[in-house]
Amino acid sequence: MVVDDSPTDRHIISSILTQNGYQVGVAESGEEGVTKARETWPDLVLMDVVMPGINGYQATRMLARDSATRHIPIILCTTKDQQTDKIWGLRQGAQDYITKPVMAAELLQKIARLS
């Protein structure tokens, strides 16, 4: 599942995934992402960080601490490229971190590692 408030980024990431055989669900906000993850149990969540309302760090923490969703791997996918941002994201429960613009090969490699 791709959780991102940017229609362009949702489209780019979803296209990379579908072209490589993945089925992709999308959510436009952290709140919607948490709700959909609890309802659909995706195999993986690609989570933007900078979103209005519940940001990606908060949504990641909610999913990682919920017994029903803590098994779902989360990759934070964001423009925030500082080492402190990555460390904070991993502390919230994400399994990996990738910066935008997303390169298809890097994204697919990170997904494969978590599969």
Short mmCIF file of C-alpha atoms in Angstrom, two decimals:
data_model
loop_
_atom_site.label_atom_id
_atom_site.label_comp_id
_atom_site.label_asym_id
_atom_site.label_seq_id
_atom_site.Cartn_x
_atom_site.Cartn_y
_atom_site.Cartn_z
CA MET A 1 0.00 0.00 0.00
CA VAL A 2 1.26 3.46 -0.90
CA VAL A 3 0.40 6.19 1.62
CA ASP A 4 1.17 9.65 0.24
CA ASP A 5 -0.72 12.93 0.02
CA SER A 6 0.90 13.78 -3.34
CA PRO A 7 -1.08 12.42 -6.31
CA THR A 8 2.09 12.56 -8.42
CA ASP A 9 4.17 10.54 -5.95
CA ARG A 10 1.34 8.03 -5.44
CA HIS A 11 1.16 7.56 -9.20
CA ILE A 12 4.93 7.20 -9.70
CA ILE A 13 5.38 4.69 -6.89
CA SER A 14 2.23 2.76 -7.78
CA SER A 15 3.35 2.55 -11.41
CA ILE A 16 6.77 1.16 -10.45
CA LEU A 17 5.08 -1.48 -8.32
CA THR A 18 2.35 -2.50 -10.76
CA GLN A 19 4.86 -2.73 -13.64
CA ASN A 20 6.77 -5.20 -11.48
CA GLY A 21 3.80 -7.43 -10.70
CA TYR A 22 2.63 -6.00 -7.39
CA GLN A 23 -1.00 -5.27 -6.53
CA VAL A 24 -1.18 -1.78 -5.07
CA GLY A 25 -3.63 -0.07 -2.76
CA VAL A 26 -3.35 3.63 -2.03
CA ALA A 27 -4.20 6.04 0.76
CA GLU A 28 -4.06 9.82 0.57
CA SER A 29 -3.30 10.55 4.23
CA GLY A 30 -1.82 9.05 7.35
CA GLU A 31 -5.28 8.58 8.82
CA GLU A 32 -6.55 6.78 5.74
CA GLY A 33 -3.39 4.67 5.61
CA VAL A 34 -3.82 3.48 9.20
CA THR A 35 -7.50 2.71 8.63
CA LYS A 36 -6.88 0.82 5.37
CA ALA A 37 -3.95 -1.12 6.85
CA ARG A 38 -6.17 -2.26 9.71
CA GLU A 39 -8.90 -3.30 7.25
CA THR A 40 -6.86 -4.88 4.45
CA TRP A 41 -3.58 -6.05 6.03
CA PRO A 42 -1.30 -5.19 3.10
CA ASP A 43 1.95 -7.11 2.66
CA LEU A 44 3.90 -3.83 2.89
CA VAL A 45 3.31 -0.11 3.45
CA LEU A 46 5.27 2.62 1.70
CA MET A 47 4.68 5.65 3.92
CA ASP A 48 5.35 9.30 3.13
CA VAL A 49 6.44 11.36 6.14
CA VAL A 50 5.31 14.91 5.41
CA MET A 51 1.51 14.83 5.26
CA PRO A 52 -1.21 17.01 6.80
CA GLY A 53 -2.97 15.62 9.87
CA ILE A 54 -1.29 12.45 11.08
CA ASN A 55 2.20 12.49 9.57
CA GLY A 56 4.06 9.41 8.42
CA TYR A 57 6.05 9.06 11.64
CA GLN A 58 2.85 9.08 13.70
CA ALA A 59 1.05 6.66 11.35
CA THR A 60 4.07 4.33 11.39
CA ARG A 61 4.13 4.38 15.18
CA MET A 62 0.38 3.61 15.31
CA LEU A 63 0.73 0.63 12.97
CA ALA A 64 3.89 -0.68 14.64
CA ARG A 65 2.31 -0.60 18.11
CA ASP A 66 -1.01 -2.17 17.09
CA SER A 67 -1.02 -5.95 17.60
CA ALA A 68 -3.20 -6.35 14.50
CA THR A 69 -0.77 -4.52 12.18
CA ARG A 70 2.69 -4.71 13.77
CA HIS A 71 3.63 -7.57 11.42
CA ILE A 72 3.24 -5.31 8.34
CA PRO A 73 6.63 -4.01 7.17
CA ILE A 74 6.80 -0.25 6.63
CA ILE A 75 9.23 1.61 4.40
CA LEU A 76 9.25 5.36 4.91
CA CYS A 77 9.42 7.07 1.52
CA THR A 78 10.13 10.79 1.85
CA THR A 79 12.02 13.88 0.79
CA LYS A 80 13.45 14.17 4.33
CA ASP A 81 17.02 13.04 3.74
CA GLN A 82 18.87 13.82 6.97
CA GLN A 83 20.36 10.95 8.97
CA THR A 84 18.38 12.09 12.04
CA ASP A 85 15.14 11.76 10.03
CA LYS A 86 16.04 8.19 9.09
CA ILE A 87 16.97 7.25 12.66
CA TRP A 88 13.73 8.76 13.98
CA GLY A 89 11.68 6.91 11.37
CA LEU A 90 13.27 3.57 12.23
CA ARG A 91 12.63 4.24 15.91
CA GLN A 92 8.94 4.71 15.13
CA GLY A 93 8.77 1.16 13.76
CA ALA A 94 9.72 1.44 10.09
CA GLN A 95 11.89 -1.36 8.72
CA ASP A 96 13.55 0.80 6.06
CA TYR A 97 13.78 4.30 4.65
CA ILE A 98 14.07 5.61 1.09
CA THR A 99 14.33 9.19 -0.12
CA LYS A 100 12.47 10.79 -3.01
CA PRO A 101 12.76 10.98 -5.90
CA VAL A 102 12.35 7.22 -5.78
CA MET A 103 14.59 5.16 -8.01
CA ALA A 104 12.80 2.00 -9.14
CA ALA A 105 15.77 -0.34 -8.65
CA GLU A 106 16.43 0.85 -5.11
CA LEU A 107 12.76 0.63 -4.14
CA LEU A 108 12.37 -2.87 -5.56
CA GLN A 109 15.54 -4.00 -3.80
CA LYS A 110 14.30 -2.73 -0.45
CA ILE A 111 10.93 -4.40 -0.95
CA ALA A 112 12.59 -7.70 -1.91
CA ARG A 113 14.65 -7.61 1.29
CA LEU A 114 11.47 -7.40 3.36
CA SER A 115 9.52 -10.06 1.46
#
